[in-house]
Every structure is written in structure tokens, then in C-alpha cells.
Amino acid sequence: MPDVAGTHKSVAPIAQRLDAVESVLADRGLQPAEFVVEATRLVEERWVPENGARIVARAWTDPAFRARLLANGRAAAAELGFELPRHHRHLVFLEDTERVHNVICCTLCSCTAFTLIGLPPDWYKDFDYRARVVRESRTVLKEMGLDLPPEVEIRVWDTTADTRYVVLPLRPAGTEGWSEERLASLVTKDSMIGVARIAAPAA
Amino acid sequence: MDGIHDLGGRQGFGRIRHSPNAGPFHAEWEKRANALYGLAVRVGLLNMDEYRHAIERMAPRHYLSASYYERSLTGLATLLVEKGLVTRDELERLAGGAFPLASPSAPGRGNVVDAPRFRVGDRVLVRDEHVAGHVRMPSYIRGKRGVVVGESPPYPFPDAHAHGVAADDEPTYDVRFAAAELWPNGADDAFVHVAVFRSYLVPAP
């Protein structure tokens, strides 16, 4: 590893730096090893995109819920038992239509509604996405496989404060009469970030 | 600060390494890094604005070469040293080598006095300001005009909250900018929305 600190010592491997920080926290009686287990369980089992998918599927099937969701995302998510961290005081669902496509990002770091769509994927935190999606939105979406018709207006949302945004994607054609549960199975993390539309199911 | 983290609109970057349904972690150590900063926030050793600012203060060469979770660990370690929980020497002894940390912070600031309130539909101008400490105004909107499309409840003011400066909470406004206003003749046609703290805005003349 390069000597980024400008010292003559070589930089300690990342695992040893982690051990050092963990031992500082352990010396304060904070039980970091136990917390790693708890935090990882939250990430892998509780904060999963299936949460957001349930909200989206309910909005697709229940117009009154959809109206409440668009008016106050936090309260509507809470109706289905989904809570946000206290500091995410405001949740905005962004309604896609045939003429409007929404996409979220965080140019300054990595902010997302992680309790609803899961922790952000690696590419969302990469410099390429953060730098380019606000300025080259249509080009970036096309590169990622979403070639929007030219008449579709693109709305990019940069998560620069603690308000959180989630895209409410278009319900795909060919799903008339589907149950909420079956609809939810179509909804992906990418579609709630806004870099994909949900494909119609194969006939 | 006009730091290296402020990437929106920077040119020269490449294709997104997009992998559908990518998981949040790629290595076991990343799970630990993710948990340790979360623990520090939970027990009140630091707040999210301090944490974000510590990452922003990393030397640009280090910031750009480090992975996401290495940046997270560096921000956490920097704050543990700055808050006196451990010395840098002790941290390096524990790590068995050099432990690069972020650069020191400039002072923070309080709310702008008499910042105006806005309503949805109001036309606004982002103040042409250069803030030395933490700020959540991406540089690509500085001095630009937009329209308010939403308002949040009050949040801690990051410019103060990252520095232990007392300040009132204030709302953010979701402001819609035309990409052509932000980068004339240099952007794909779109609207770009940014959550802008009240202190960063004035009415558009």
C-alpha cells in the first residue's frame, strides 16, 4: 500500500487497522464484536429490498394507500410496519409515469433509504455513478441498460440531506389481477433506485 | 469545503461497474467496518455529520484510492483520535504500522441569521458561498437558480452539527434545477433535484 500519510512507516493492512479501532471501542466497554453480529444481521435480514417491494406492490394495488404514500412516505411505510432511522425524518416516494422517470443518487457520499431498499450497492457508491448520473443521466441509464424513449423526462434526486427518496416504479403490463405478494416479487432494488424499469413478465 | 468528495458533475469518470442485485458486502472485514461506525454513532461517540466530514477531510489521494469501507474506517479512526479516545501513536502501535487519518477540520458555522422561508413554487438562488468546514451544498449548485418542489421537517444544520457548534435545526427544500442551468451546453437534458438547507438559499431576484 502506498505511503499516503507521508510517514516512513508502511501503512498497516486494513484488517489490522480494523482490529486497532475495534480494540479501542472494546476498551470502552462497547462490546464491538457483539455489535458486528447484530449489525450484520440487520443488514442481511431486516434491511432488505423486499421491504420497499412490499410498499411498491401495495401502492400498485391500493389507490388510497398510494395517495397516502405520496403525501407522507414515513407514515405510509409505518402502516406496513416499516420504520426508518430517527434521523431520516422525511421520506419521499417518487412516482414514475409513462412520461416521467425518476432516479436517485448521493453525489457527496452514499445516502439511501437503506432500511427499505437495503444498503446501497457498490456501484451506487462508486465515483463514476456519483460524478456522472447528475450530469449525464440519460447516457448513464442507457449504459446501465435502460434506454428511455426521448419523450420521457428524467428527474434525478441527489440525497444531500437526511430526507430519503425511493422511486415508485411503473407497474409492468401483463400483471392484471396479480396478488400483492406476486407483484412484490417483481420489484428490484435497481428499480427503486431508478436505474431499471420492471420488465413485463414473460407470457 | 470544496473537497474531493464533492463529485457531482466531475468529468473523466468511466462506465458504472453495474452488477444487478449486488450484495452490500464483498468481504468479511467490510461487515466489521460497517458495524463499527454504526456502533460509534449509536452510543453517541459521534454524529453522522461529524462522520461524513471526517471522510471528506481525507487527503484526496487517499480518498480516491481507498475503498468505501476503508474511507468509513478512516473517518471513524480520525474522530476517535480527535475526540481523545486514543492517540494516533497508540492506534498505530495497535495496528502494527502507519494508520493514515484525515486532515484537521476548519471551524464550523451557525445558521445564517434571518434566512428566509420558502414555499413550494418559489424561485430560489443558491448563495455563492465558499464554506471552509462541513457543508451539504454540492458545488454544482452554487450560485444556480431553481424552484422549490418540496420541504422537509427541520434537521440539525450540518455546517454546525459536524463541528459541535450550537445551531437551530432548519428545514431543507427540495429544489429543482434544469441540468442546462447547472452545466450550460454540457449536460444531458434533465431536472436535477437537491435537498438544500434553508441557510444556503435566497429568493431569486
Coordinates of C-alpha atoms in Angstrom, one line a residue:
Chain A
M1 CA 0.0 0.0 0.0
P2 CA 1.3 3.5 -0.8
D3 CA 2.7 5.7 2.0
V4 CA -0.3 8.0 1.8
A5 CA 0.4 9.5 5.2
G6 CA 3.8 10.8 4.2
T7 CA 5.5 8.9 7.1
H8 CA 8.2 6.4 6.7
K9 CA 6.2 3.6 8.2
S10 CA 4.4 1.4 5.8
V11 CA 0.6 1.5 6.1
A12 CA -0.9 -1.3 8.2
P13 CA -3.1 -3.7 6.3
I14 CA -6.8 -2.8 6.5
A15 CA -7.6 -5.8 8.8
Q16 CA -5.1 -4.7 11.3
R17 CA -6.4 -1.1 11.2
L18 CA -9.8 -2.5 11.9
D19 CA -8.5 -4.6 14.8
A20 CA -7.0 -1.5 16.3
V21 CA -10.2 0.5 16.1
E22 CA -12.2 -2.4 17.4
S23 CA -9.9 -2.8 20.4
V24 CA -10.3 1.0 21.2
L25 CA -14.1 0.5 21.3
A26 CA -13.8 -2.7 23.3
D27 CA -11.6 -0.9 25.9
R28 CA -14.5 1.5 26.4
G29 CA -16.8 -1.5 27.2
L30 CA -18.8 -1.1 24.0
Q31 CA -18.7 -4.8 23.0
P32 CA -18.0 -4.2 19.3
A33 CA -17.7 -7.9 18.4
E34 CA -21.3 -8.5 19.6
F35 CA -22.4 -5.4 17.7
V36 CA -20.8 -6.6 14.5
V37 CA -23.0 -9.7 14.7
E38 CA -26.2 -7.6 15.4
A39 CA -25.5 -5.0 12.7
T40 CA -24.7 -7.7 10.1
R41 CA -27.9 -9.5 10.9
L42 CA -29.9 -6.2 10.4
V43 CA -28.2 -5.6 7.0
E44 CA -28.7 -9.1 5.8
E45 CA -32.1 -10.0 7.2
R46 CA -34.0 -6.9 8.2
W47 CA -33.0 -4.0 5.9
V48 CA -33.7 -5.8 2.6
P49 CA -35.2 -4.6 -0.6
E50 CA -38.2 -6.9 -0.1
N51 CA -39.4 -4.2 2.4
G52 CA -39.6 -1.5 -0.3
A53 CA -41.0 -4.0 -2.7
R54 CA -44.0 -4.6 -0.4
I55 CA -44.7 -0.9 -0.2
V56 CA -44.5 -0.6 -4.0
A57 CA -46.8 -3.5 -4.6
R58 CA -49.3 -2.1 -2.1
A59 CA -49.2 1.2 -3.9
W60 CA -49.9 -0.5 -7.2
T61 CA -53.0 -2.3 -5.9
D62 CA -54.5 0.2 -3.4
P63 CA -55.1 3.7 -4.7
A64 CA -55.9 5.1 -1.3
F65 CA -52.6 3.8 0.1
R66 CA -50.8 5.2 -3.0
A67 CA -52.2 8.6 -2.2
R68 CA -51.1 8.4 1.4
L69 CA -47.6 7.2 0.4
L70 CA -47.1 10.1 -2.0
A71 CA -48.3 12.5 0.7
N72 CA -46.3 11.2 3.6
G73 CA -43.9 8.3 2.9
R74 CA -42.9 7.8 6.5
A75 CA -46.4 7.4 7.8
A76 CA -47.4 5.1 4.9
A77 CA -44.3 2.9 5.4
A78 CA -45.2 2.7 9.1
E79 CA -48.7 1.4 8.2
L80 CA -46.9 -1.7 6.8
G81 CA -44.6 -2.0 9.8
F82 CA -41.5 -0.4 8.3
E83 CA -39.6 2.1 10.3
L84 CA -36.9 4.5 9.3
P85 CA -34.0 5.6 11.5
R86 CA -34.9 8.6 13.6
H87 CA -32.7 10.9 11.6
H88 CA -34.5 10.1 8.3
R89 CA -37.3 12.5 9.2
H90 CA -38.8 12.7 5.8
L91 CA -39.4 10.0 3.1
V92 CA -40.5 10.9 -0.4
F93 CA -41.7 8.3 -2.9
L94 CA -41.1 9.5 -6.4
E95 CA -43.9 8.5 -8.8
D96 CA -42.8 7.3 -12.2
T97 CA -45.3 7.7 -15.1
E98 CA -45.2 7.0 -18.8
R99 CA -43.7 10.5 -19.3
V100 CA -41.5 10.9 -16.1
H101 CA -38.7 8.7 -14.9
N102 CA -37.0 9.3 -11.5
V103 CA -33.5 8.2 -10.4
I104 CA -31.8 8.7 -7.0
C105 CA -28.1 9.2 -6.1
C106 CA -25.9 10.7 -3.5
T107 CA -23.1 12.7 -5.1
L108 CA -21.4 13.5 -1.7
C109 CA -21.4 10.1 -0.1
S110 CA -23.8 7.1 -0.1
C111 CA -27.1 8.1 1.4
T112 CA -30.2 5.9 0.7
A113 CA -33.3 4.8 2.5
F114 CA -31.4 1.7 3.5
T115 CA -34.0 0.2 5.8
L116 CA -36.4 0.0 2.9
I117 CA -34.2 -0.8 -0.1
G118 CA -31.2 -2.3 1.6
L119 CA -27.7 -0.9 1.9
P120 CA -26.7 0.8 -1.4
P121 CA -24.9 -1.4 -4.0
D122 CA -21.2 -0.9 -4.6
W123 CA -21.7 0.9 -7.9
Y124 CA -24.1 3.4 -6.3
K125 CA -21.1 4.4 -4.0
D126 CA -18.5 4.4 -6.8
F127 CA -17.2 7.7 -8.1
D128 CA -18.3 7.0 -11.6
Y129 CA -22.0 6.9 -10.7
R130 CA -21.8 9.8 -8.2
A131 CA -20.0 12.0 -10.7
R132 CA -21.9 11.2 -13.8
V133 CA -25.6 10.5 -13.1
V134 CA -26.5 14.1 -12.3
R135 CA -24.9 15.5 -15.4
E136 CA -25.2 12.6 -17.9
S137 CA -28.4 10.9 -16.7
R138 CA -29.7 9.6 -19.9
T139 CA -26.3 8.4 -21.1
V140 CA -25.6 6.7 -17.8
L141 CA -29.0 5.0 -17.7
K142 CA -28.5 3.8 -21.2
E143 CA -25.1 2.4 -20.4
M144 CA -26.8 0.5 -17.5
G145 CA -29.3 -1.0 -19.8
L146 CA -32.2 1.5 -19.5
D147 CA -32.7 3.2 -22.9
L148 CA -35.6 5.6 -22.2
P149 CA -37.6 7.0 -25.1
P150 CA -36.6 10.6 -25.8
E151 CA -40.0 12.0 -24.7
V152 CA -39.5 10.6 -21.2
E153 CA -38.5 13.4 -18.8
I154 CA -35.7 12.4 -16.4
R155 CA -35.7 13.6 -12.8
V156 CA -32.5 13.0 -10.8
W157 CA -32.7 13.3 -7.0
D158 CA -29.4 13.9 -5.1
T159 CA -29.7 12.8 -1.5
T160 CA -27.8 15.7 0.1
A161 CA -29.7 15.9 3.4
D162 CA -31.5 13.4 5.6
T163 CA -34.6 13.3 3.5
R164 CA -34.8 9.9 1.8
Y165 CA -36.1 9.2 -1.7
V166 CA -37.4 6.0 -3.1
V167 CA -38.6 5.5 -6.7
L168 CA -42.2 4.2 -7.1
P169 CA -41.7 2.4 -10.4
L170 CA -44.3 1.8 -13.1
R171 CA -46.3 -1.4 -12.7
P172 CA -45.5 -3.6 -15.7
A173 CA -48.1 -4.6 -18.2
G174 CA -49.4 -8.1 -18.1
T175 CA -49.8 -8.2 -14.3
E176 CA -53.5 -7.5 -14.1
G177 CA -55.2 -9.5 -11.3
W178 CA -51.9 -10.4 -9.7
S179 CA -51.7 -10.7 -5.9
E180 CA -49.8 -8.1 -4.0
E181 CA -47.3 -10.8 -3.0
R182 CA -46.7 -11.9 -6.5
L183 CA -46.3 -8.2 -7.7
A184 CA -43.8 -7.6 -4.9
S185 CA -41.6 -10.4 -6.2
L186 CA -41.0 -8.3 -9.4
V187 CA -39.7 -5.2 -7.6
T188 CA -35.9 -4.9 -7.5
K189 CA -33.5 -2.7 -5.6
D190 CA -32.4 -1.3 -9.0
S191 CA -36.0 -0.3 -9.9
M192 CA -36.4 1.6 -6.6
I193 CA -33.1 3.4 -7.2
G194 CA -34.4 4.1 -10.7
V195 CA -31.7 2.6 -12.9
A196 CA -34.1 -0.1 -14.2
R197 CA -37.7 -0.4 -15.2
I198 CA -39.5 -3.5 -14.3
A199 CA -40.0 -5.8 -17.3
A200 CA -43.3 -7.2 -18.1
P201 CA -43.5 -10.9 -17.1
A202 CA -43.0 -13.4 -19.9
A203 CA -46.3 -14.6 -21.2
Chain B
M1 CA -15.2 22.6 2.0
D2 CA -14.6 22.2 -1.7
G3 CA -13.3 18.6 -1.1
I4 CA -12.6 15.7 -3.3
H5 CA -15.8 14.0 -2.1
D6 CA -17.9 16.6 -4.0
L7 CA -18.1 14.6 -7.2
G8 CA -21.4 15.6 -8.8
G9 CA -20.7 16.7 -12.4
R10 CA -17.0 16.0 -12.4
Q11 CA -15.8 14.7 -15.7
G12 CA -13.4 12.0 -16.8
F13 CA -15.1 9.1 -14.9
G14 CA -16.0 5.9 -16.7
R15 CA -18.7 3.3 -17.1
I16 CA -20.6 2.3 -14.0
R17 CA -19.5 -1.2 -12.9
H18 CA -23.1 -2.3 -12.6
S19 CA -23.9 -5.7 -11.3
P20 CA -27.6 -6.3 -10.9
N21 CA -28.6 -7.4 -7.4
A22 CA -25.1 -6.8 -6.0
G23 CA -25.0 -7.6 -2.3
P24 CA -23.9 -4.9 0.2
F25 CA -20.6 -6.7 1.2
H26 CA -17.8 -8.3 -0.7
A27 CA -15.6 -9.3 2.2
E28 CA -16.0 -10.2 5.9
W29 CA -13.9 -7.1 7.0
E30 CA -16.4 -4.8 5.3
K31 CA -19.1 -6.1 7.7
R32 CA -16.9 -5.1 10.6
A33 CA -16.2 -1.7 9.2
N34 CA -19.9 -1.0 8.6
A35 CA -20.8 -2.1 12.1
L36 CA -18.1 -0.2 14.0
Y37 CA -19.0 3.3 12.7
G38 CA -22.7 2.4 13.4
L39 CA -21.8 1.5 16.9
A40 CA -19.9 4.7 17.5
V41 CA -23.0 6.7 16.2
R42 CA -25.4 4.6 18.3
V43 CA -23.6 5.2 21.6
G44 CA -23.1 8.9 20.9
L45 CA -19.4 9.0 20.4
L46 CA -20.0 10.9 17.1
N47 CA -22.8 12.0 14.9
M48 CA -23.4 11.5 11.2
D49 CA -22.3 14.9 10.2
E50 CA -19.0 14.6 12.1
Y51 CA -18.5 11.2 10.4
R52 CA -19.3 12.4 6.9
H53 CA -17.0 15.4 7.4
A54 CA -14.1 13.3 8.7
I55 CA -14.3 11.2 5.5
E56 CA -14.4 14.4 3.4
R57 CA -11.2 15.6 5.1
M58 CA -9.2 12.6 3.9
A59 CA -6.2 13.5 1.7
P60 CA -7.6 13.4 -1.9
R61 CA -5.0 10.9 -3.0
H62 CA -6.1 8.6 -0.1
Y63 CA -9.8 9.2 -0.6
L64 CA -9.6 8.3 -4.3
S65 CA -7.5 5.2 -3.8
A66 CA -9.4 3.8 -0.7
S67 CA -12.5 1.6 -1.0
Y68 CA -15.8 2.7 0.5
Y69 CA -15.3 0.8 3.8
E70 CA -11.7 1.9 4.1
R71 CA -13.0 5.5 3.9
S72 CA -15.5 4.7 6.6
L73 CA -12.9 3.2 8.9
T74 CA -10.6 6.2 8.3
G75 CA -13.3 8.6 9.2
L76 CA -14.1 6.7 12.4
A77 CA -10.5 6.4 13.4
T78 CA -9.9 10.1 12.8
L79 CA -12.7 11.1 15.1
L80 CA -11.6 8.6 17.8
V81 CA -8.2 10.4 17.8
E82 CA -9.7 13.9 17.6
K83 CA -12.1 13.2 20.5
G84 CA -9.3 11.9 22.6
L85 CA -10.3 8.3 22.9
V86 CA -6.9 7.1 21.6
T87 CA -3.7 8.8 20.5
R88 CA -2.5 8.3 16.9
D89 CA 0.7 6.7 18.3
E90 CA -1.4 4.2 20.2
L91 CA -3.6 3.5 17.2
E92 CA -0.5 2.8 15.1
R93 CA 1.0 0.6 17.7
L94 CA -2.2 -1.4 17.9
A95 CA -2.4 -1.6 14.1
G96 CA 1.3 -2.6 13.7
G97 CA 2.0 0.1 11.1
A98 CA 1.0 3.5 9.8
F99 CA -2.6 4.5 10.1
P100 CA -3.4 7.3 7.7
L101 CA -6.0 9.7 9.1
A102 CA -8.0 12.6 7.7
S103 CA -6.6 16.2 7.8
P104 CA -7.7 18.6 10.6
S105 CA -11.0 20.4 10.3
A106 CA -11.6 24.1 9.7
P107 CA -14.1 25.8 12.1
G108 CA -17.8 25.3 11.6
R109 CA -20.5 27.9 11.4
G110 CA -24.0 28.5 12.7
N111 CA -27.3 29.2 10.8
V112 CA -27.5 32.2 8.5
V113 CA -29.3 34.8 10.5
D114 CA -32.7 35.8 9.1
A115 CA -32.6 33.1 6.5
P116 CA -35.9 33.4 4.6
R117 CA -38.6 30.8 4.5
F118 CA -39.8 29.4 1.2
R119 CA -42.9 27.6 -0.2
V120 CA -43.4 25.1 -2.9
G121 CA -43.2 27.0 -6.2
D122 CA -40.8 29.7 -5.0
R123 CA -37.9 30.5 -7.3
V124 CA -34.6 30.4 -5.3
L125 CA -30.9 31.2 -5.8
V126 CA -28.2 29.2 -4.1
R127 CA -25.8 31.5 -2.2
D128 CA -22.4 31.9 -3.8
E129 CA -20.6 30.9 -0.7
H130 CA -17.3 29.0 0.0
V131 CA -17.7 27.4 3.4
A132 CA -14.4 26.2 5.0
G133 CA -15.9 23.5 7.2
H134 CA -18.6 20.9 6.5
V135 CA -21.4 21.9 4.1
R136 CA -24.0 19.8 2.3
M137 CA -24.3 22.1 -0.7
P138 CA -22.8 20.3 -3.7
S139 CA -20.6 22.8 -5.6
Y140 CA -22.5 22.2 -8.8
I141 CA -25.5 24.2 -7.5
R142 CA -23.5 27.1 -6.1
G143 CA -24.9 30.4 -7.5
K144 CA -27.5 28.5 -9.5
R145 CA -31.3 29.1 -9.8
G146 CA -34.0 26.6 -9.2
V147 CA -37.6 26.1 -8.0
V148 CA -38.8 24.7 -4.6
V149 CA -40.7 21.5 -5.1
G150 CA -40.8 20.2 -1.5
E151 CA -40.0 21.0 2.1
S152 CA -38.7 18.7 4.9
P153 CA -39.1 18.9 8.7
P154 CA -36.2 20.7 10.4
Y155 CA -32.9 18.8 10.6
P156 CA -29.7 19.5 12.5
F157 CA -27.7 22.1 10.5
P158 CA -24.7 20.1 9.1
D159 CA -22.4 23.1 9.0
A160 CA -22.7 23.4 12.7
H161 CA -23.5 19.8 13.7
A162 CA -20.3 18.5 12.3
H163 CA -18.3 20.9 14.4
G164 CA -20.0 21.0 17.8
V165 CA -21.3 24.5 17.1
A166 CA -24.7 25.3 18.6
A167 CA -27.4 26.0 15.9
D168 CA -31.1 25.7 15.3
D169 CA -32.5 22.8 13.2
E170 CA -33.7 24.0 9.9
P171 CA -35.7 22.5 7.0
T172 CA -34.3 21.5 3.7
Y173 CA -36.0 22.4 0.4
D174 CA -36.1 20.0 -2.5
V175 CA -35.0 22.4 -5.2
R176 CA -35.4 21.5 -8.9
F177 CA -32.7 22.7 -11.2
A178 CA -32.6 22.3 -15.0
A179 CA -29.5 20.4 -16.0
A180 CA -28.9 23.2 -18.6
E181 CA -28.8 25.8 -15.8
L182 CA -26.2 23.8 -13.9
W183 CA -24.0 22.9 -16.9
P184 CA -25.0 25.1 -19.9
N185 CA -24.4 23.2 -23.1
G186 CA -22.7 20.5 -21.1
A187 CA -25.3 18.0 -19.7
D188 CA -28.0 15.6 -20.8
D189 CA -31.4 17.2 -20.7
A190 CA -33.0 16.5 -17.3
F191 CA -34.1 18.0 -14.0
V192 CA -31.8 17.6 -11.0
H193 CA -33.2 17.9 -7.5
V194 CA -31.1 18.7 -4.5
A195 CA -32.1 18.8 -0.8
V196 CA -30.9 22.3 0.1
F197 CA -30.7 23.7 3.7
R198 CA -32.5 27.0 4.2
S199 CA -29.3 28.8 5.1
Y200 CA -27.9 28.1 1.6
L201 CA -30.8 29.9 -0.2
V202 CA -32.1 33.4 -1.0
P203 CA -35.1 34.3 -3.1
A204 CA -34.2 34.5 -6.8
P205 CA -34.1 38.1 -7.9

